Backbone as CSV, one residue per row, in Angstrom:
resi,resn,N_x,N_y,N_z,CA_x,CA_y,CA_z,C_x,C_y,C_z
1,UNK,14.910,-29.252,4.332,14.040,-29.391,5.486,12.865,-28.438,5.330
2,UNK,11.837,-29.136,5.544,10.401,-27.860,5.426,10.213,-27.060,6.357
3,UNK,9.827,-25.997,6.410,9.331,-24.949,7.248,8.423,-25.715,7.552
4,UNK,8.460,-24.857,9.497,6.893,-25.569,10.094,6.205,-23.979,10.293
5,UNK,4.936,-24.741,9.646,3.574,-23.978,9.868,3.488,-23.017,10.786
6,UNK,3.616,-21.532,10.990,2.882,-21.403,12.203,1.459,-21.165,12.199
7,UNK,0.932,-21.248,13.188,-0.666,-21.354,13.500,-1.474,-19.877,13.610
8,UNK,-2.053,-19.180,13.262,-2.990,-18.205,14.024,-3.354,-18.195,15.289
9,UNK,-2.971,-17.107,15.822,-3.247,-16.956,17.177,-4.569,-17.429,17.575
10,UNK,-5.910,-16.788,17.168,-7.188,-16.956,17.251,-7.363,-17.904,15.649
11,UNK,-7.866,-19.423,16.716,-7.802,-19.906,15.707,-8.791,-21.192,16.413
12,UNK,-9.946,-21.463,15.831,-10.814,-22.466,15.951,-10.070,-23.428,16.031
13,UNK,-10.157,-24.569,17.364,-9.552,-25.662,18.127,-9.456,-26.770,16.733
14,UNK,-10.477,-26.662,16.143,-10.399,-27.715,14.947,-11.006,-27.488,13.093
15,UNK,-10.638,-27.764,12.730,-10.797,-27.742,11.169,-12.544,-28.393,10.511
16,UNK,-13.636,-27.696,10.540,-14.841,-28.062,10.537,-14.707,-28.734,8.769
17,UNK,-15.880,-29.768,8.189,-15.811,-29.995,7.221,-16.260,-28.723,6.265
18,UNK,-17.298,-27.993,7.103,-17.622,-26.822,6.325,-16.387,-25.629,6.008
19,UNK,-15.561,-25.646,7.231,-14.246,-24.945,6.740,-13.749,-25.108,5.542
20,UNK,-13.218,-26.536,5.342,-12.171,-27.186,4.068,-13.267,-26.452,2.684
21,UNK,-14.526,-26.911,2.661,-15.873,-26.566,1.654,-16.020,-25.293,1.284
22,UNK,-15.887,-24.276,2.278,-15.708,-22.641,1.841,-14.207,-22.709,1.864
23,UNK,-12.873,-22.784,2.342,-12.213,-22.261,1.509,-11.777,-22.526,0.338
24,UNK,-11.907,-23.990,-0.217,-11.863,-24.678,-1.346,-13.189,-23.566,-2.263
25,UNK,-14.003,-23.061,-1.965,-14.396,-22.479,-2.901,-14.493,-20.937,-2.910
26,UNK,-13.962,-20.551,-1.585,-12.934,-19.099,-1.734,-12.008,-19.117,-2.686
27,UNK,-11.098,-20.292,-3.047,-9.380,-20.516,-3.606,-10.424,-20.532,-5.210
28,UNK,-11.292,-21.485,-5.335,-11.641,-21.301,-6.309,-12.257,-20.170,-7.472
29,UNK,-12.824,-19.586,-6.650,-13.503,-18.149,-7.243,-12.640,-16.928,-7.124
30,UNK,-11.672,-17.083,-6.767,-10.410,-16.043,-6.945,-9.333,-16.735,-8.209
31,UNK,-9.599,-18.094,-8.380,-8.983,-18.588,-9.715,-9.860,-18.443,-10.697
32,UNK,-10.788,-18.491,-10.326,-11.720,-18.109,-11.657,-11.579,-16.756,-12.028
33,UNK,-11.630,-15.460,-11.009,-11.680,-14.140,-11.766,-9.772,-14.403,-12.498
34,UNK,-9.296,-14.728,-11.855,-7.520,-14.819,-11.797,-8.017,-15.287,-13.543
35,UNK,-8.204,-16.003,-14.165,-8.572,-16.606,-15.389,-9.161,-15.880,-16.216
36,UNK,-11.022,-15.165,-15.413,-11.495,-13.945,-15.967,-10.500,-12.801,-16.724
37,UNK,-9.314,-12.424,-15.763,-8.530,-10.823,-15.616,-7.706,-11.364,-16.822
38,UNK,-6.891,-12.523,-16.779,-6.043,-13.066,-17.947,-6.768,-13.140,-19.435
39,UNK,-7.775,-13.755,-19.489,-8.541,-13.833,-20.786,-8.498,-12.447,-21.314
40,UNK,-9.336,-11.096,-20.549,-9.588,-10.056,-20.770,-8.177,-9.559,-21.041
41,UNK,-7.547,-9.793,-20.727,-5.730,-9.316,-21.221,-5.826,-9.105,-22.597
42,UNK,-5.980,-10.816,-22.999,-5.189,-11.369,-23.737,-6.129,-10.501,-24.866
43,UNK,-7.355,-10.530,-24.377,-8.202,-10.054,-26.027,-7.908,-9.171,-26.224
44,UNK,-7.506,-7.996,-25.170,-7.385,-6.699,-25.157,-5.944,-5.983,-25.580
45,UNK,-5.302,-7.560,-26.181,-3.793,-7.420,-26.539,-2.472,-7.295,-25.650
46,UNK,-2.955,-7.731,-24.443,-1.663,-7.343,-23.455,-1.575,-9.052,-22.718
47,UNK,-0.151,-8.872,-22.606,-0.082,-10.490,-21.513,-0.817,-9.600,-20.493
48,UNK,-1.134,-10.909,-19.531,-1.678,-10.545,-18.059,-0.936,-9.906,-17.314
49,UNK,0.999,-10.251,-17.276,1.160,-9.460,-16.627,1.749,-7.993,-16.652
50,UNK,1.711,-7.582,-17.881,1.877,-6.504,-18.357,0.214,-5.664,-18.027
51,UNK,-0.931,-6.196,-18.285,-2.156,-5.722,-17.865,-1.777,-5.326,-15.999
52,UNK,-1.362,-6.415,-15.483,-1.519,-6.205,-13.888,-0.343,-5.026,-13.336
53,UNK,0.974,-5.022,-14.671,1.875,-3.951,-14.265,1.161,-2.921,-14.257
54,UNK,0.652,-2.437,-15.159,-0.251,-1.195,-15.889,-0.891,-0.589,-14.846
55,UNK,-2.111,-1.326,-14.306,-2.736,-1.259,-13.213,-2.150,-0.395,-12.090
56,UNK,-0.864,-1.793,-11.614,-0.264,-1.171,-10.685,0.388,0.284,-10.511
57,UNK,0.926,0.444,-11.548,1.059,1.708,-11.997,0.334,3.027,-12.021
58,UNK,-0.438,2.673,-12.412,-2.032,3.559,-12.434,-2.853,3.948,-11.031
59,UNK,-2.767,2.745,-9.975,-2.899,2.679,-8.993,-2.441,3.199,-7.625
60,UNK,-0.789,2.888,-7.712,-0.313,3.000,-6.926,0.539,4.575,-6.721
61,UNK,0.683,4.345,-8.515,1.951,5.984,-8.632,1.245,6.901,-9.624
62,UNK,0.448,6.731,-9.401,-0.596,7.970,-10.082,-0.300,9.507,-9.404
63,UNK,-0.126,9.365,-8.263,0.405,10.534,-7.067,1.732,11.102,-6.761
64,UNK,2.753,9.876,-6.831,3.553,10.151,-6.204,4.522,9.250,-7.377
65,UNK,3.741,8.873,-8.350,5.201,8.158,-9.318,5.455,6.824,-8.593
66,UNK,5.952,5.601,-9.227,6.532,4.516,-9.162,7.442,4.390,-10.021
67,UNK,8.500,3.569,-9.008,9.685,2.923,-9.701,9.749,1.787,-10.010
68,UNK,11.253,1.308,-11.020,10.738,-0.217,-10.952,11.059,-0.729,-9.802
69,UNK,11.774,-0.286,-8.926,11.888,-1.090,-8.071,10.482,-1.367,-7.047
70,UNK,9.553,-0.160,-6.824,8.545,-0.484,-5.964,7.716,-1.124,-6.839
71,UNK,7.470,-1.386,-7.995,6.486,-2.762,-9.206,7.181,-3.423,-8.943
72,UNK,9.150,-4.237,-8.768,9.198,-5.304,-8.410,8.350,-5.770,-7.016
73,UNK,9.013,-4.663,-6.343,8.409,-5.066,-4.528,6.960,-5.166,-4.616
74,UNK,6.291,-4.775,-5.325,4.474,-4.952,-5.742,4.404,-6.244,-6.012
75,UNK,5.094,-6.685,-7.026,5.153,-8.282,-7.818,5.570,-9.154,-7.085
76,UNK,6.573,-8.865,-6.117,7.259,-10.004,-5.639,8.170,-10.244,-7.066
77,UNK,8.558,-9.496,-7.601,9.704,-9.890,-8.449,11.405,-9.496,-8.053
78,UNK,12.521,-9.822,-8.381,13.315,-9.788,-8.436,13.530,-8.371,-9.645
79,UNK,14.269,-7.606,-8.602,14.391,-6.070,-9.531,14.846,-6.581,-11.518
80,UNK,15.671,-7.223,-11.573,16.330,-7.366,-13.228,14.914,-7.991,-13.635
81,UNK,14.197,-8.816,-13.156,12.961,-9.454,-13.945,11.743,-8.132,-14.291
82,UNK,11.686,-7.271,-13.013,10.893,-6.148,-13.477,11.433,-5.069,-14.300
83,UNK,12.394,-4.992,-14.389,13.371,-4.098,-15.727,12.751,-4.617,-17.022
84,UNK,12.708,-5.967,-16.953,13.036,-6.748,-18.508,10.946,-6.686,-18.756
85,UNK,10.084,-6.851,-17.385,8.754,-6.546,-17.694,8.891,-4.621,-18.333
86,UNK,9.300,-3.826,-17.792,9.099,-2.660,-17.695,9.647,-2.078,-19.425
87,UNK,10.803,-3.020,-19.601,11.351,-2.537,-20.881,10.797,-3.312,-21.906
88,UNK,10.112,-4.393,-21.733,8.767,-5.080,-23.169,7.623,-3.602,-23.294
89,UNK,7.203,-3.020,-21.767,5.865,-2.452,-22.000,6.514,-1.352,-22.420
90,UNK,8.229,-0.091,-22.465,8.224,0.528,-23.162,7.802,0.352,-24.373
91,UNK,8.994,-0.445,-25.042,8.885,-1.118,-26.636,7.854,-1.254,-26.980
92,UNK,5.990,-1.556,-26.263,5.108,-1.919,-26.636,4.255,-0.901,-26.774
93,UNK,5.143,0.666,-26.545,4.562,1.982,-26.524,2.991,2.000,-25.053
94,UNK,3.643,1.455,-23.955,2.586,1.577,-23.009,3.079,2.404,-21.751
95,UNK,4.380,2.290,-21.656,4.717,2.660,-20.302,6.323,3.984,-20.969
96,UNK,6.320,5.050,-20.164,7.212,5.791,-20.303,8.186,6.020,-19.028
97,UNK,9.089,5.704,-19.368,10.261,6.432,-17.963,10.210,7.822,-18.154
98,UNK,10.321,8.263,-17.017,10.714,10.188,-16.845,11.439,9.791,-15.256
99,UNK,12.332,11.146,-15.422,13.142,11.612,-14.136,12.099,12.267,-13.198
100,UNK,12.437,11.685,-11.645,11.677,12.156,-10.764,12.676,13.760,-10.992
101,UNK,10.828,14.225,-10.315,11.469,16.278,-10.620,12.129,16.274,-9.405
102,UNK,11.600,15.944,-8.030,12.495,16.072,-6.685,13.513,15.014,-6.583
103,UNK,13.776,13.630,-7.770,15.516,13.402,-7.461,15.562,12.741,-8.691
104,UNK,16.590,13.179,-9.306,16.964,13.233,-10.373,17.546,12.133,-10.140
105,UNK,17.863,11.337,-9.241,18.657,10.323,-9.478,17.545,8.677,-9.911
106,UNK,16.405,8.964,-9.378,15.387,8.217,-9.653,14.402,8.230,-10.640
107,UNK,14.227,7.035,-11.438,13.040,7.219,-12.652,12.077,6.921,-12.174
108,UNK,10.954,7.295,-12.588,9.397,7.437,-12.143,8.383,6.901,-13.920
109,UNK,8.095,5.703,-13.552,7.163,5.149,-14.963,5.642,5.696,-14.738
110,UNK,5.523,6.231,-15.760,4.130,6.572,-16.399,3.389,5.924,-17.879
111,UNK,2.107,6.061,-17.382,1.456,4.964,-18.061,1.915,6.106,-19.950
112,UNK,1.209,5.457,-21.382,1.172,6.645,-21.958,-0.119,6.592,-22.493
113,UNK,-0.678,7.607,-23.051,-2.479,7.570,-23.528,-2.696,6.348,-24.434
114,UNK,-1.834,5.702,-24.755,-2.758,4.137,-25.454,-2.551,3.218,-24.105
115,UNK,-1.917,3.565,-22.988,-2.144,2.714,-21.786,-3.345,3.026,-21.237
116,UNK,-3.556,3.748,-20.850,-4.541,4.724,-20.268,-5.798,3.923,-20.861
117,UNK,-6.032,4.416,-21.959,-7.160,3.538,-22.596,-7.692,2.716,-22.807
118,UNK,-6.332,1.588,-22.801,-6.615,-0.327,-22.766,-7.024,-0.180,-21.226
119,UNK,-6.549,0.304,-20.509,-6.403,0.313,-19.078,-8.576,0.026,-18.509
120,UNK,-8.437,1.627,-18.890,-9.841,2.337,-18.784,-10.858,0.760,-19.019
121,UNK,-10.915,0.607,-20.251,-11.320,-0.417,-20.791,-11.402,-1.589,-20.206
122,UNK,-10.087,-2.063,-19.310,-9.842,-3.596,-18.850,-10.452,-3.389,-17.699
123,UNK,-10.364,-2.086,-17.126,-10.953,-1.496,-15.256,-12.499,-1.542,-15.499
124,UNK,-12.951,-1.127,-16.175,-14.683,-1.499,-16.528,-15.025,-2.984,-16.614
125,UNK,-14.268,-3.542,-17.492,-14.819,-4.883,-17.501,-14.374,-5.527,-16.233
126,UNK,-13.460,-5.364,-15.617,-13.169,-5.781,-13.835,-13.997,-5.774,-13.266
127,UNK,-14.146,-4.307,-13.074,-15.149,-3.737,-12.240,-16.743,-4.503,-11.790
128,UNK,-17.317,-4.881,-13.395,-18.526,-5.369,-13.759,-18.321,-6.785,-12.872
129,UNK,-17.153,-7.676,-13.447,-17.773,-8.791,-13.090,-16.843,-8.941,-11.507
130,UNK,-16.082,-8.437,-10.986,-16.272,-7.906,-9.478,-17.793,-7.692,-8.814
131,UNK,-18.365,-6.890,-9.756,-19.587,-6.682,-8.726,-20.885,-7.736,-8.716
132,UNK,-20.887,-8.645,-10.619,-21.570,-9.629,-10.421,-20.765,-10.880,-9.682
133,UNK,-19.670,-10.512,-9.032,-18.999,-12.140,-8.062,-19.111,-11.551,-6.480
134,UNK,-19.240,-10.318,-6.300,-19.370,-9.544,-5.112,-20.253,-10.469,-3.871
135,UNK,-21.573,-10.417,-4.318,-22.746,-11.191,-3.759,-21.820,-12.823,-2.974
136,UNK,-21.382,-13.655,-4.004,-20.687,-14.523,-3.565,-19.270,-14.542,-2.765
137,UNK,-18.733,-13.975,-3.398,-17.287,-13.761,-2.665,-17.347,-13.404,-0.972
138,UNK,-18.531,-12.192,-1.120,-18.984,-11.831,0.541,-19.343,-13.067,1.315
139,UNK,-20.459,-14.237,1.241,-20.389,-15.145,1.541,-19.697,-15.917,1.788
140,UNK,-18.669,-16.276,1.042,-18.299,-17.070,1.175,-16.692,-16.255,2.640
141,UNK,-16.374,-15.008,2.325,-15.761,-14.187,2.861,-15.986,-14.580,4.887
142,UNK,-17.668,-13.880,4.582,-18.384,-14.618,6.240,-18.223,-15.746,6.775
143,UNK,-18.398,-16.992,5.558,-17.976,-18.167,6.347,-17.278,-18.269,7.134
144,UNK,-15.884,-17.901,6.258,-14.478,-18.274,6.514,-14.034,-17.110,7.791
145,UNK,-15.116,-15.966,8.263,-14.608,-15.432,9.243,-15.157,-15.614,10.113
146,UNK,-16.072,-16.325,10.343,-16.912,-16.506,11.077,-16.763,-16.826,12.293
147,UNK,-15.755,-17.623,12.705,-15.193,-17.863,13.990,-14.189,-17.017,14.734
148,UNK,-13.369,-16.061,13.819,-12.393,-14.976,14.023,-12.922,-14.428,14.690
């Protein structure tokens, strides 16, 4: 049996043709960088989602350390599937386990300096064409809020 929809509270009485037109090309230009970020992976020698673990990593537990379990809960993965991501990017000399210093009972992944570097590298070229899709994305962003 399918789940039913729920609706947005604040929510325009009806579905304009210009609605369907910007978000069809919101969905689209987030598949396009989604394609952009993968290509740049791949040249740069990493699957995509070993690039997007990395990231996350870099991102999130730069401060305070990440586990695998908070990269599954990041991914939406199932904890054994982010083990089996986490233990390719050891083997691939990118990612290191260490013991958290305040609980020893928890591991804390860190990137290692050839991560760091592909990293550096993949975050520049992001960055760039983020800011040449910026201009559009905002637009198209307004449309779609426009009635909110």
């Amino acid at each position: 049996m399918a789940a039913t929809l729920q609706l947005p509270a604040r929510m325009p009485k009806q579905m304009r043709e210009k609605d369907y037109v910007a978000l069809a090309a919101f969905r689209h230009a987030l598949r396009e960088f989604e394609a952009f970020s993968e290509d740049e992976a791949r040249k740069a020698g990493l699957p995509p989602q070993q690039h997007q673990a990395l990231l996350a990593i870099r991102g999130f537990g730069a401060k305070t350390g990440m586990t695998v379990g908070d990269l599954a809960r990041h991914f939406l993965l199932r904890p054994h599937t982010a083990v089996g991501l986490v233990n390719r990017m050891v083997r691939a000399g990118l990612v290191r386990r260490k013991p958290d210093p305040d609980d020893r009972r928890r591991v804390l992944l860190t990137l290692t300096p050839r991560a760091d570097r592909v990293l550096i590298a993949l975050s520049m070229t992001h960055l760039a064409e983020i800011r040449r899709k910026a201009p559009q994305l905002n637009e198209l962003l307004n449309q779609l809020s426009a009635d909110l």
